[in-house]
PDB file of C-alpha atoms in Angstrom:
ATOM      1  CA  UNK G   1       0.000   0.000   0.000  1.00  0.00           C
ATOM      2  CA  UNK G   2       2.053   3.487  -1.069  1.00  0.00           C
ATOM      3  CA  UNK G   3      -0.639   5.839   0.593  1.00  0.00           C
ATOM      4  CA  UNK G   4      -0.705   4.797   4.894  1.00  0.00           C
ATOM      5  CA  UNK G   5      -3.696   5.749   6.485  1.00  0.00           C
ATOM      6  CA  UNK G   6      -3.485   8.388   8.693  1.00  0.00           C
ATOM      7  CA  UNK G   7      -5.188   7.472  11.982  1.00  0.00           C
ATOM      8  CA  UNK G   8      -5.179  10.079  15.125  1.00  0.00           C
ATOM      9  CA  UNK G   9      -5.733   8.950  18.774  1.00  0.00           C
ATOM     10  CA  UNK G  10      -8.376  11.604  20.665  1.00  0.00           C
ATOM     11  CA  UNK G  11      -6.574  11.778  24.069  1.00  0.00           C
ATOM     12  CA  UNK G  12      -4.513  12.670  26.911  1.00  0.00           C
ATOM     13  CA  UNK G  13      -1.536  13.741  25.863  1.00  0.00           C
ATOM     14  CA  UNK G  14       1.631  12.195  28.133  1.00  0.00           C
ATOM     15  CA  UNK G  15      -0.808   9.423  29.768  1.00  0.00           C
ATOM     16  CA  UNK G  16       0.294   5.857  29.214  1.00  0.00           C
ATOM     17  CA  UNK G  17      -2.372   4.706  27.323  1.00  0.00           C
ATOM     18  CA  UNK G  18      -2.986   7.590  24.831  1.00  0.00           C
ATOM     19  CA  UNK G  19       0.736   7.546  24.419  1.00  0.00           C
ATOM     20  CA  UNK G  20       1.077   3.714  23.548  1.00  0.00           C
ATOM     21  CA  UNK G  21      -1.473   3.223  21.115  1.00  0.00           C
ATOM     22  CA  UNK G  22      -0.447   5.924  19.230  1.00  0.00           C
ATOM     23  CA  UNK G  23       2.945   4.813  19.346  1.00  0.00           C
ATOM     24  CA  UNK G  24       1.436   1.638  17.844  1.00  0.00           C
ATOM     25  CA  UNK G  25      -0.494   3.823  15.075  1.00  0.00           C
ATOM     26  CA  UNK G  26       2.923   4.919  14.207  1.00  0.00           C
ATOM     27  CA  UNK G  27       4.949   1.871  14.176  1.00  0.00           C
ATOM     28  CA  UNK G  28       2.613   0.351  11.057  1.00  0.00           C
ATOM     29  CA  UNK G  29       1.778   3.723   9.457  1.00  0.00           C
ATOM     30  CA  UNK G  30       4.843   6.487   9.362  1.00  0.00           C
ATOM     31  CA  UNK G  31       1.995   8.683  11.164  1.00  0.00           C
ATOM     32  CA  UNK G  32       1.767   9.838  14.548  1.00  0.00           C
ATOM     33  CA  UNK G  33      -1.081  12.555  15.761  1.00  0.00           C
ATOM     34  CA  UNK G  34      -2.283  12.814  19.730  1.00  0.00           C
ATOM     35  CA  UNK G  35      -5.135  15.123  19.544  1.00  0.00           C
ATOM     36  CA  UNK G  36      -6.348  16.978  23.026  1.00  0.00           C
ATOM     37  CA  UNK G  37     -10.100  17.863  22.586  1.00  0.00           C
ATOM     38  CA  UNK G  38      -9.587  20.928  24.242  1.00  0.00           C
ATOM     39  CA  UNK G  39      -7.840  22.993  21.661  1.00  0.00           C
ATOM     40  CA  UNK G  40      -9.885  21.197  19.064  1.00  0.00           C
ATOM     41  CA  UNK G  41     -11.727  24.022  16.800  1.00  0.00           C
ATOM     42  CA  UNK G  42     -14.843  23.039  14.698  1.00  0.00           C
ATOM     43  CA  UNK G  43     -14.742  25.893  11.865  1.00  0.00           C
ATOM     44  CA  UNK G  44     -18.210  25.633  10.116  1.00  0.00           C
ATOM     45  CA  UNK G  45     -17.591  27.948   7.920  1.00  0.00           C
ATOM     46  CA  UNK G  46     -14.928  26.042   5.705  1.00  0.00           C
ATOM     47  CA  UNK G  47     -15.649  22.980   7.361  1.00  0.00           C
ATOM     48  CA  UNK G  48     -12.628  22.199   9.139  1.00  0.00           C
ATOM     49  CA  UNK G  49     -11.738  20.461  12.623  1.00  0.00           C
ATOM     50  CA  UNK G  50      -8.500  21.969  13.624  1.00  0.00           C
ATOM     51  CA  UNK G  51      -5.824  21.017  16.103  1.00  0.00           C
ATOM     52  CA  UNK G  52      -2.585  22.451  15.713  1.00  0.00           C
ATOM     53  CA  UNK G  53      -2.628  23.407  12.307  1.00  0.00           C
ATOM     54  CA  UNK G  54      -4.360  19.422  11.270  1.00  0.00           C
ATOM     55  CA  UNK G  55      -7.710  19.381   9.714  1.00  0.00           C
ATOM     56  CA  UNK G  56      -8.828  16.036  11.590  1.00  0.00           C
ATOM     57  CA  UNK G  57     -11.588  16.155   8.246  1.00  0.00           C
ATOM     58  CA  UNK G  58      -8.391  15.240   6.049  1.00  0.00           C
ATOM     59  CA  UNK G  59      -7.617  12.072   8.069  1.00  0.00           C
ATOM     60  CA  UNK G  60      -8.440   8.447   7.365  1.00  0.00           C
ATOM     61  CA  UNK G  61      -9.395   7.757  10.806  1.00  0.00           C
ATOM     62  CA  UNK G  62     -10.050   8.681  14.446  1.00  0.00           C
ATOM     63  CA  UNK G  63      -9.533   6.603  17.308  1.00  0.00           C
ATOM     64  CA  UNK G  64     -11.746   8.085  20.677  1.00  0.00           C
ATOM     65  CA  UNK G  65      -9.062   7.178  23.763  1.00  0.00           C
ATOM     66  CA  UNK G  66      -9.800   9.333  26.331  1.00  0.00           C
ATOM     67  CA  UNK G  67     -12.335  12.123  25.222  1.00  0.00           C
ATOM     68  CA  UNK G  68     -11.399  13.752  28.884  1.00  0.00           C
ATOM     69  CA  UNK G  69      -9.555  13.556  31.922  1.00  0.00           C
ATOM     70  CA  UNK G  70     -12.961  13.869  34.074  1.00  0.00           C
ATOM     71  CA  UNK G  71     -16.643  12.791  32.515  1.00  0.00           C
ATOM     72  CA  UNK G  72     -19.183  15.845  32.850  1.00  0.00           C
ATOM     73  CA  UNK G  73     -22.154  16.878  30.053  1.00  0.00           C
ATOM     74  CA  UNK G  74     -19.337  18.674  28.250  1.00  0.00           C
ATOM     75  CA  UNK G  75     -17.661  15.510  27.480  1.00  0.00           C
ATOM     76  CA  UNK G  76     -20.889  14.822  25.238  1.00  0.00           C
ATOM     77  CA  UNK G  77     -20.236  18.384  23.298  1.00  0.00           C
ATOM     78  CA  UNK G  78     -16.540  17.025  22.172  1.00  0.00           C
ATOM     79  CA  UNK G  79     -18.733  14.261  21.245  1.00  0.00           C
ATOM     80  CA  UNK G  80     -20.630  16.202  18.695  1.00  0.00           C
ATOM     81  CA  UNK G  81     -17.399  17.635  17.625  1.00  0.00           C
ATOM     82  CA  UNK G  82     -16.472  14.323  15.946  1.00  0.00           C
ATOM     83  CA  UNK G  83     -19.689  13.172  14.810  1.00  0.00           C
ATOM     84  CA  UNK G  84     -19.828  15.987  12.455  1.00  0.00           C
ATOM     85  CA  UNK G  85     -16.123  14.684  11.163  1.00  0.00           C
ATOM     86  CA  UNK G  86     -17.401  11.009  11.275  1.00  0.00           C
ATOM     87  CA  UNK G  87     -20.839  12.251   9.488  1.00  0.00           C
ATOM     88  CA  UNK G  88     -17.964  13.747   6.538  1.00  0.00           C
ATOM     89  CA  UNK G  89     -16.580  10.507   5.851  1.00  0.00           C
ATOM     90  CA  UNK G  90     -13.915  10.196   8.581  1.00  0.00           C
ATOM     91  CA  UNK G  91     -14.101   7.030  10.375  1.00  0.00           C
ATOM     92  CA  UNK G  92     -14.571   6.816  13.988  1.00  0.00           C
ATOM     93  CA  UNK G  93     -13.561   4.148  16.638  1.00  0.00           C
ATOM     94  CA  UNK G  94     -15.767   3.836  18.633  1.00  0.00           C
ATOM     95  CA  UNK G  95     -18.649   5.513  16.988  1.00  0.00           C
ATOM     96  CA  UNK G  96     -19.594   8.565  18.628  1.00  0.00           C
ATOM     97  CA  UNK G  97     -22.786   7.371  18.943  1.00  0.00           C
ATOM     98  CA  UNK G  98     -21.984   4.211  21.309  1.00  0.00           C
ATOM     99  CA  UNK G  99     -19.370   6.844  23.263  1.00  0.00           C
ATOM    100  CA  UNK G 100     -22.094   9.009  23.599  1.00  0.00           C
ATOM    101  CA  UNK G 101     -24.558   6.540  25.498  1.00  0.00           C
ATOM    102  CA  UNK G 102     -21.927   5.330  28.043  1.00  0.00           C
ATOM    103  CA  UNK G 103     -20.884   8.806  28.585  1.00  0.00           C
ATOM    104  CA  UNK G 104     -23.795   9.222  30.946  1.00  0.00           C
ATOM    105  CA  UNK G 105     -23.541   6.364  33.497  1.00  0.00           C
ATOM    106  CA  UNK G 106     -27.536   6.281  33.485  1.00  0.00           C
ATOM    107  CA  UNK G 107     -28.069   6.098  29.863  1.00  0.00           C
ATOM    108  CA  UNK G 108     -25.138   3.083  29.607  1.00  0.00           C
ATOM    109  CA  UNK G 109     -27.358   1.226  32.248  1.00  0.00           C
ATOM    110  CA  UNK G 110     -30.404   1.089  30.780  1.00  0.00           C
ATOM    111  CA  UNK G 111     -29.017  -0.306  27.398  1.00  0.00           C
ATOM    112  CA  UNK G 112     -27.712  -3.111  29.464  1.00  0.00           C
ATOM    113  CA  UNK G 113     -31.218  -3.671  31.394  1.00  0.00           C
ATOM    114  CA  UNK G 114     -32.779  -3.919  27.675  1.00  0.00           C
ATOM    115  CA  UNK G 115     -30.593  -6.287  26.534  1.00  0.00           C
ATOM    116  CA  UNK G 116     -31.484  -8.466  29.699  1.00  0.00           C
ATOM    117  CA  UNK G 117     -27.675  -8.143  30.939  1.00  0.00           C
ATOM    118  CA  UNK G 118     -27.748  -9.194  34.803  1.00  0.00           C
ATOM    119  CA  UNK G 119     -26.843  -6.401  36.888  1.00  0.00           C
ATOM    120  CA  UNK G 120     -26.663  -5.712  40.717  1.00  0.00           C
ATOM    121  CA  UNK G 121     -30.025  -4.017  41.881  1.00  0.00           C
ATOM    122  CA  UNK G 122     -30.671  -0.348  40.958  1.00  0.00           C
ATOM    123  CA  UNK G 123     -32.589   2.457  41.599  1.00  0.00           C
ATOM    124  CA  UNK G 124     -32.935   5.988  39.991  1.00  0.00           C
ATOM    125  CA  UNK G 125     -34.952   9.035  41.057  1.00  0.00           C
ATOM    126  CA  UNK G 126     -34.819  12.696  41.749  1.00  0.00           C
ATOM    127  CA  UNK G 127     -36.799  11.967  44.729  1.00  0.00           C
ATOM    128  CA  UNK G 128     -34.709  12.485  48.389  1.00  0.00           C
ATOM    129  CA  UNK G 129     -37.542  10.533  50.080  1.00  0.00           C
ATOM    130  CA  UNK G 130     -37.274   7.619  47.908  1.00  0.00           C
ATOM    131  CA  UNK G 131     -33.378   7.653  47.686  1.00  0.00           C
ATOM    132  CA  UNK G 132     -33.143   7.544  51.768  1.00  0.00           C
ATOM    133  CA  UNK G 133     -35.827   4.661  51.249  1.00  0.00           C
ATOM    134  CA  UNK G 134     -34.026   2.567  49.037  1.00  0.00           C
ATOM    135  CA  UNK G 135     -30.859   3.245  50.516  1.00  0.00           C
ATOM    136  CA  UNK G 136     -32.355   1.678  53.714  1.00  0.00           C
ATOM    137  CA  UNK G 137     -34.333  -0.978  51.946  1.00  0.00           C
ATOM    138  CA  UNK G 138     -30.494  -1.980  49.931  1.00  0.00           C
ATOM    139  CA  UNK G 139     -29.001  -2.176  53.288  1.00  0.00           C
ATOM    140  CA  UNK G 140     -25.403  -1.314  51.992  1.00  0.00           C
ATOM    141  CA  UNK G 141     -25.775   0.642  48.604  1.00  0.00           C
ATOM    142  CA  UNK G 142     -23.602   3.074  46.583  1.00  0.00           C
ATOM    143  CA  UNK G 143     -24.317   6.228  45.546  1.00  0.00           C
ATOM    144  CA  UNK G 144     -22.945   6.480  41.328  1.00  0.00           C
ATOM    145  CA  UNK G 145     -22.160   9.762  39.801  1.00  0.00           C
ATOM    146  CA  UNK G 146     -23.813  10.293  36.813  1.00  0.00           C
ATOM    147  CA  UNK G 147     -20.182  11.129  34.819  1.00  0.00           C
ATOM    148  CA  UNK G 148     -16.982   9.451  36.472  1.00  0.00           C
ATOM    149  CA  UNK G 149     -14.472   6.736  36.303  1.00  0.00           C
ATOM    150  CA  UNK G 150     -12.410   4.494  38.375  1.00  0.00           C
ATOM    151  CA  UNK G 151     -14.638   4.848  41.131  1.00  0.00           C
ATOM    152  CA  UNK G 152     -14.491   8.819  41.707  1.00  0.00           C
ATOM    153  CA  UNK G 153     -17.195  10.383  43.638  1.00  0.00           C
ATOM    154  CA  UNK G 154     -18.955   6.992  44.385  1.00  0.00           C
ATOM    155  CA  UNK G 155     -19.976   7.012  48.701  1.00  0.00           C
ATOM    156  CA  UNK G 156     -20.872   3.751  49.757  1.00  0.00           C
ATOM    157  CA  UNK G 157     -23.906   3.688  52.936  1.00  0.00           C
ATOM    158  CA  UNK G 158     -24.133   0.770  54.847  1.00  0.00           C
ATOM    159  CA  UNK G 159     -26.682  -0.560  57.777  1.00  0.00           C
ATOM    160  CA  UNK G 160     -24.437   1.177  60.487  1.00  0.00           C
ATOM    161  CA  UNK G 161     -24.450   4.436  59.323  1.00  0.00           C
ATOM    162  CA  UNK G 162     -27.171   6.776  61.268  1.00  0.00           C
ATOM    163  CA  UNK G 163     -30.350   8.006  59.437  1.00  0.00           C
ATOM    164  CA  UNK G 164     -28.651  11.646  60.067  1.00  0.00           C
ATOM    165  CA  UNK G 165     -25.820  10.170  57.893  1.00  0.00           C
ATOM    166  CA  UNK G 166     -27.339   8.860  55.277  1.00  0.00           C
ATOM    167  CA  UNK G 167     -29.801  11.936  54.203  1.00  0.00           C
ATOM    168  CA  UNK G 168     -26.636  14.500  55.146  1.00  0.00           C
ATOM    169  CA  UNK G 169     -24.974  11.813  52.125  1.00  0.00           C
ATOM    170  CA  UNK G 170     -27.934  11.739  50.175  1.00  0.00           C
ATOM    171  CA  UNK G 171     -27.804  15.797  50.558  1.00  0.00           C
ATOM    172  CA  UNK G 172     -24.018  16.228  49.584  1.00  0.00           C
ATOM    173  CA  UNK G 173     -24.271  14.154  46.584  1.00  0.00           C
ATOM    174  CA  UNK G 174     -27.036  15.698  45.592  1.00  0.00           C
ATOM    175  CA  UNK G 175     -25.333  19.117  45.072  1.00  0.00           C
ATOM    176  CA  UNK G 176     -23.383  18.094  41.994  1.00  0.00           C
ATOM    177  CA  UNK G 177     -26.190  15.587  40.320  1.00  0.00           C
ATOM    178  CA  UNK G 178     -29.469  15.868  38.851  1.00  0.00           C
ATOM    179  CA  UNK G 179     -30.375  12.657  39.913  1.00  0.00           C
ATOM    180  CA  UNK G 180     -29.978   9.885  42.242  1.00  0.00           C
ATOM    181  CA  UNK G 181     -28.615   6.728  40.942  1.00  0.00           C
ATOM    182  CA  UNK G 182     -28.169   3.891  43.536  1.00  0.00           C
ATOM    183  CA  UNK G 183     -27.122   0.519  43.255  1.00  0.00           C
ATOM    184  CA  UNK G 184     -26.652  -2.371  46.066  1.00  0.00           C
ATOM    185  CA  UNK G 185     -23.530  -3.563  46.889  1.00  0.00           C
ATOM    186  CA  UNK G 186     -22.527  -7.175  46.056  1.00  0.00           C
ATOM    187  CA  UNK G 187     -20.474  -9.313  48.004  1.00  0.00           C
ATOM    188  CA  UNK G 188     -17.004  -9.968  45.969  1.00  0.00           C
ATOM    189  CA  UNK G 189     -14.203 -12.042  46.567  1.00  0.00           C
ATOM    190  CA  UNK G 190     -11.983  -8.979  46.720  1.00  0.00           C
ATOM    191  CA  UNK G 191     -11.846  -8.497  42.962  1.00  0.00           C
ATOM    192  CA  UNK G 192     -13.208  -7.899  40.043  1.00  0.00           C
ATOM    193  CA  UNK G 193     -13.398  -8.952  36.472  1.00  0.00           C
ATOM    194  CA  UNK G 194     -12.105  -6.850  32.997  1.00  0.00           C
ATOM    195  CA  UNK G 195     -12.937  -8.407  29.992  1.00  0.00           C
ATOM    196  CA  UNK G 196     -11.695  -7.425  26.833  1.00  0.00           C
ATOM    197  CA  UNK G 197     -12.976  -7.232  23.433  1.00  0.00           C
ATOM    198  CA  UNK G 198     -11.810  -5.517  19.986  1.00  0.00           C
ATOM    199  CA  UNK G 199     -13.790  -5.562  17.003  1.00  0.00           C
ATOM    200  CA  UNK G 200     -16.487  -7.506  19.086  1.00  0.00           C
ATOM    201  CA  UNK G 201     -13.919 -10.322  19.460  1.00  0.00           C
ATOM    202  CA  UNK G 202     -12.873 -11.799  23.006  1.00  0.00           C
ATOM    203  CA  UNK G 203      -9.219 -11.088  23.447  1.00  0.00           C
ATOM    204  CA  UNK G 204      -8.901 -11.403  27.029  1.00  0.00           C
ATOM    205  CA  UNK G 205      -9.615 -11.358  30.892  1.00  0.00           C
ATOM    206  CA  UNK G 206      -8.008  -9.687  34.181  1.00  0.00           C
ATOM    207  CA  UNK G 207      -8.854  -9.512  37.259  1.00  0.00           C
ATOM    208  CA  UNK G 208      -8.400  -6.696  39.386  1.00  0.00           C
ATOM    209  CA  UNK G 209      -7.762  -7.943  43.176  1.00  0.00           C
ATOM    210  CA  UNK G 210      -8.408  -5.210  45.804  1.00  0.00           C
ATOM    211  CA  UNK G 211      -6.079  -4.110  48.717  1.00  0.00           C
ATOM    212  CA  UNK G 212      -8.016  -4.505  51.916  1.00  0.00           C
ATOM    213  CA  UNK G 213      -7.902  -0.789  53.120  1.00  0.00           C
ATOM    214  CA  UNK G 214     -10.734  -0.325  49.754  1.00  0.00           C
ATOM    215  CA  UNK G 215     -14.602  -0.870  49.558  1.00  0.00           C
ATOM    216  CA  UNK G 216     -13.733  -1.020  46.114  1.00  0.00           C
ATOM    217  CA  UNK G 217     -10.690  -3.131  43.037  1.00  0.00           C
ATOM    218  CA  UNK G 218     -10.217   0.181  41.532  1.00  0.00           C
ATOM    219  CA  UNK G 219      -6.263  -0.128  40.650  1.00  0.00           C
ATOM    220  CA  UNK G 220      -6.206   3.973  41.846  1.00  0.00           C
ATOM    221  CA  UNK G 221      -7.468   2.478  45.258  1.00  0.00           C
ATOM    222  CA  UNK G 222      -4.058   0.338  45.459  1.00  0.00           C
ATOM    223  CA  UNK G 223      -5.740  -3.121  43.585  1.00  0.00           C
ATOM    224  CA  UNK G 224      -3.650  -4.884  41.125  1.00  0.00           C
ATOM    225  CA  UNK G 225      -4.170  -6.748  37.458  1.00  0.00           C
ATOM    226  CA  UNK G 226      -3.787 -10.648  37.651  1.00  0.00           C
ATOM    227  CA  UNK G 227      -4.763 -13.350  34.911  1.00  0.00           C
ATOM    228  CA  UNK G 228      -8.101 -14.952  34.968  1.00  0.00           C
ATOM    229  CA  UNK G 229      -9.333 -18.114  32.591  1.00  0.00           C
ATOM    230  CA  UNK G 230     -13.186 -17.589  32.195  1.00  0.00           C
ATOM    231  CA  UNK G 231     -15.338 -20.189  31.582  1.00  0.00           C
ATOM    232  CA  UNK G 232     -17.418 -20.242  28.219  1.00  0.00           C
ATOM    233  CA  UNK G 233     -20.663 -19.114  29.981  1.00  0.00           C
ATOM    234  CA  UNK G 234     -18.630 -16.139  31.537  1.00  0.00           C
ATOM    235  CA  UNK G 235     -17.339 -15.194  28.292  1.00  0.00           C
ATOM    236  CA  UNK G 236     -20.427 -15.176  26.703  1.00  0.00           C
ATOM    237  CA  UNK G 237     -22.050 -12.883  29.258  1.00  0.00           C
ATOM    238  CA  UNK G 238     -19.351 -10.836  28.451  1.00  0.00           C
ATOM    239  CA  UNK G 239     -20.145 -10.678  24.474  1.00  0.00           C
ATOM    240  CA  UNK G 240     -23.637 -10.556  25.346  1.00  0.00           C
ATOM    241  CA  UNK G 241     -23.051  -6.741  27.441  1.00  0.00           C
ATOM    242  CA  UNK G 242     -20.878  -5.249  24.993  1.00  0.00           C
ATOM    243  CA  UNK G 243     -23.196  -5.888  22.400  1.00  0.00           C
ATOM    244  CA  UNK G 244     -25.629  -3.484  23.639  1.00  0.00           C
ATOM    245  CA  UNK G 245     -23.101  -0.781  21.940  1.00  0.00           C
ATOM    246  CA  UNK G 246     -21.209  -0.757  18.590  1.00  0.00           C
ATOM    247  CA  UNK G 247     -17.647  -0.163  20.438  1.00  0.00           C
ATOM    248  CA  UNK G 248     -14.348  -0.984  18.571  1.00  0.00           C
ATOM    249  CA  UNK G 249     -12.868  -1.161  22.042  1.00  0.00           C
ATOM    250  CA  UNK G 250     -13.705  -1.977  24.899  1.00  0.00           C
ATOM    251  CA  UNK G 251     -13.543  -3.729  28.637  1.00  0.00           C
ATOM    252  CA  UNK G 252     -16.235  -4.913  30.442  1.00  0.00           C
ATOM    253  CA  UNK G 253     -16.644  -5.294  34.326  1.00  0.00           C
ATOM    254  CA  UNK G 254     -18.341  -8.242  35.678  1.00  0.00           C
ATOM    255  CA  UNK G 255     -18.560  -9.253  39.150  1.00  0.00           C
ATOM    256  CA  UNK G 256     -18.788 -13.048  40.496  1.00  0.00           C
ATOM    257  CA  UNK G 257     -21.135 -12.442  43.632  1.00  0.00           C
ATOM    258  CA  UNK G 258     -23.099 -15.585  45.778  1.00  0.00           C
ATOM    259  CA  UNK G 259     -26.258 -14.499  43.451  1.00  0.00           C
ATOM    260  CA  UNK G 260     -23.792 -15.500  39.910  1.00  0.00           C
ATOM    261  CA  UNK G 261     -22.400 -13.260  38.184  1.00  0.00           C
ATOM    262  CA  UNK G 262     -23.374  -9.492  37.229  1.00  0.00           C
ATOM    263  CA  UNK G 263     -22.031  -6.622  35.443  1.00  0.00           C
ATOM    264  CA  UNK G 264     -21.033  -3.443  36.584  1.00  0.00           C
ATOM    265  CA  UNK G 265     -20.679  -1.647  33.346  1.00  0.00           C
ATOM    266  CA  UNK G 266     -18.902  -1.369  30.047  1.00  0.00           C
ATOM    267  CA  UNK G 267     -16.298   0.804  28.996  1.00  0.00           C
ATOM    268  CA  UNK G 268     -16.431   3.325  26.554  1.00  0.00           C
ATOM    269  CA  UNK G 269     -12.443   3.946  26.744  1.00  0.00           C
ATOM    270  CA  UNK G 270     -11.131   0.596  27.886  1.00  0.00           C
ATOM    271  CA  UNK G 271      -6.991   0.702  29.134  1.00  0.00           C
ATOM    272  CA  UNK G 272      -4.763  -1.427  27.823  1.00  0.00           C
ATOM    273  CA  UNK G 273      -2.527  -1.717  31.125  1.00  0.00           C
ATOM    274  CA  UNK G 274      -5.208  -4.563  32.476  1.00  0.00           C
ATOM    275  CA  UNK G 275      -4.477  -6.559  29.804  1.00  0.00           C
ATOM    276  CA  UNK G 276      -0.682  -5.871  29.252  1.00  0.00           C
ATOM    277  CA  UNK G 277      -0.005  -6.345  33.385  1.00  0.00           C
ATOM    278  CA  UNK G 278      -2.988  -9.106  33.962  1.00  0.00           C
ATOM    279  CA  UNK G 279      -2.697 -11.078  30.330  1.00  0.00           C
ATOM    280  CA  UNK G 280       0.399 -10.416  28.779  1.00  0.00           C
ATOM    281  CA  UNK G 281      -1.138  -9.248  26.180  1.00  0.00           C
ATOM    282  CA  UNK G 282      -0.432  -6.009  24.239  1.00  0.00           C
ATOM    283  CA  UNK G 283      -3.931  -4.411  23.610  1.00  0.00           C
ATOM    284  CA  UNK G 284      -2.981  -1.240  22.276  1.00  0.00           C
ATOM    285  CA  UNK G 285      -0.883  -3.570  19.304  1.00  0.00           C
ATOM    286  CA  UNK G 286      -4.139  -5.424  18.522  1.00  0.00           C
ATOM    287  CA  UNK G 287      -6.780  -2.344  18.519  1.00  0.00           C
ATOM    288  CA  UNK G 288      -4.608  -0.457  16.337  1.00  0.00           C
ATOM    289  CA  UNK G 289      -3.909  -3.178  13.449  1.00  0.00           C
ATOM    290  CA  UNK G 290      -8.072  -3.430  13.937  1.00  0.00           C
ATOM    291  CA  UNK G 291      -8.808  -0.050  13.356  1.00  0.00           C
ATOM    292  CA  UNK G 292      -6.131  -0.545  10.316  1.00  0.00           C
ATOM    293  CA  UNK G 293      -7.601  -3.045   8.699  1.00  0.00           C
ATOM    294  CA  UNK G 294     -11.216  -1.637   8.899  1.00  0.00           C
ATOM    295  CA  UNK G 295      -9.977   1.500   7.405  1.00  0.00           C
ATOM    296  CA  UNK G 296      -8.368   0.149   4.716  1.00  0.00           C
ATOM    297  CA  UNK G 297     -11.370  -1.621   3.689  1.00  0.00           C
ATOM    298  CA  UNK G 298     -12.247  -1.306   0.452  1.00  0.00           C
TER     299      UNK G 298
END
């Protein structure tokens, strides 16, 4: 082929994972372009998306990362940003469309719930009464923001906190949400799956195995990646949850809790360190010759 695609990673410039897939990009192409949404510049007016002098219009190809360090409604306006590129001609991974629905952690859960995915109980309304009833009715329950990752901003009530405690929680999260979005907490064995698919196609699965200091496996709360063999049924459930979406990318959490398994969520922006540090496995190698292949597509 005498004319390389040119692919660009939307990202986080300097972070690991932006950094290594687009290292990968370059490796196979000649091509190397880390875009930061944030001095992106949509002119309508000669229908060009700039960043630094590149019209991300001229590319073959963009590759969604990391849209933003911190998930907030904004995130979904860098969203529309590249659908109008994507709507041109430029192909997207993953379609701003699927981004877009697990952007908002409320939107991402009710795809799973139509597509029958087992999840741990949840509850959503802008009531305070009926949050402080659930909350009590759960037992032990966690209170989800609306936009965040790796855990951020979740509180996690449990039977011996005080009435007082609960509604001053309920009150404080409140104050940066629109809505209430509670879920019960499941019993783990002190980790938590990742399971990881490209192109819809089971590559691998980590665990993440919690210190004991955390309520939660999050790796920023001090857990770590180890290898896990799923069975077939696991690995289906797996397929089953990221096919709610069209994602080129992505990881999927499951839990295994006394009640079978569940699933926490699915990724829009997957890492590749879970795989790389749990699997062996070099993620960011395999997404990028995907995205290569299905833009050279004739």
């Amino acid at each position: 082929m005498l004319n390389k695609p040119k692919i660009g990673v939307i990202g986080i410039p300097g972070k690991w994972s932006t950094e290594v897939l687009a290292d990968r990009l370059e490796e196979q192409t000649g091509f190397r372009a880390v875009i930061d949404m944030n001095q992106v510049e949509l002119r309508l007016d000669t229908n060009e998306l700039m960043y630094q002098g590149l019209d991300l219009m001229t590319l073959d190809g963009l590759i969604i990362k990391k849209i933003s360090e911190v998930y907030s409604p904004a995130t979904e306006d860098r969203i529309h940003l590249l659908s109008h590129a994507e709507r041109a001609g430029v192909k997207v991974f993953s379609p701003t469309d699927s981004v877009g629905n697990l952007v908002n952690r409320l939107s991402g859960t009710l795809a799973l719930q139509q597509g029958n995915i087992p999840m741990p109980k949840t509850r959503i309304t802008e009531s305070p009464a009926h949050a402080f009833e659930t909350v009590r009715e759960f037992g032990s329950a966690i209170l989800k923001p609306l936009y965040s990752t790796k855990a951020r901003g979740m509180i996690m009530l449990t039977d011996d906190d005080s009435d007082e405690f609960v509604r001053n929680a309920l009150e404080e999260y409140r104050q940066n949400q629109s809505i209430y979005y509670i879920q019960q907490t499941v019993k783990l064995d002190g980790r938590d799956l990742g399971m990881v698919f490209v192109g819809g196609e089971y590559l691998c699965t980590y665990a993440r195995v919690g210190n004991k200091d955390s309520w939660n496996t999050t790796i920023n709360s001090g857990g770590k990646y180890e290898l896990f063999e799923p069975d077939a049924r696991l690995i289906e459930l797996g397929r089953k949850a990221q096919a709610c979406y069209d994602l080129s990318f992505t990881t999927v959490d499951i839990a295994l809790t006394d009640q079978g398994p569940v699933v926490f969520e699915v990724s829009a922006f997957g890492g590749f360190k879970g795989a790389l540090e749990g699997c062996n496995i070099d993620a960011a190698r395999v997404y990028a010759e995907h995205v290569l292949q299905e833009v050279t597509k004739s």
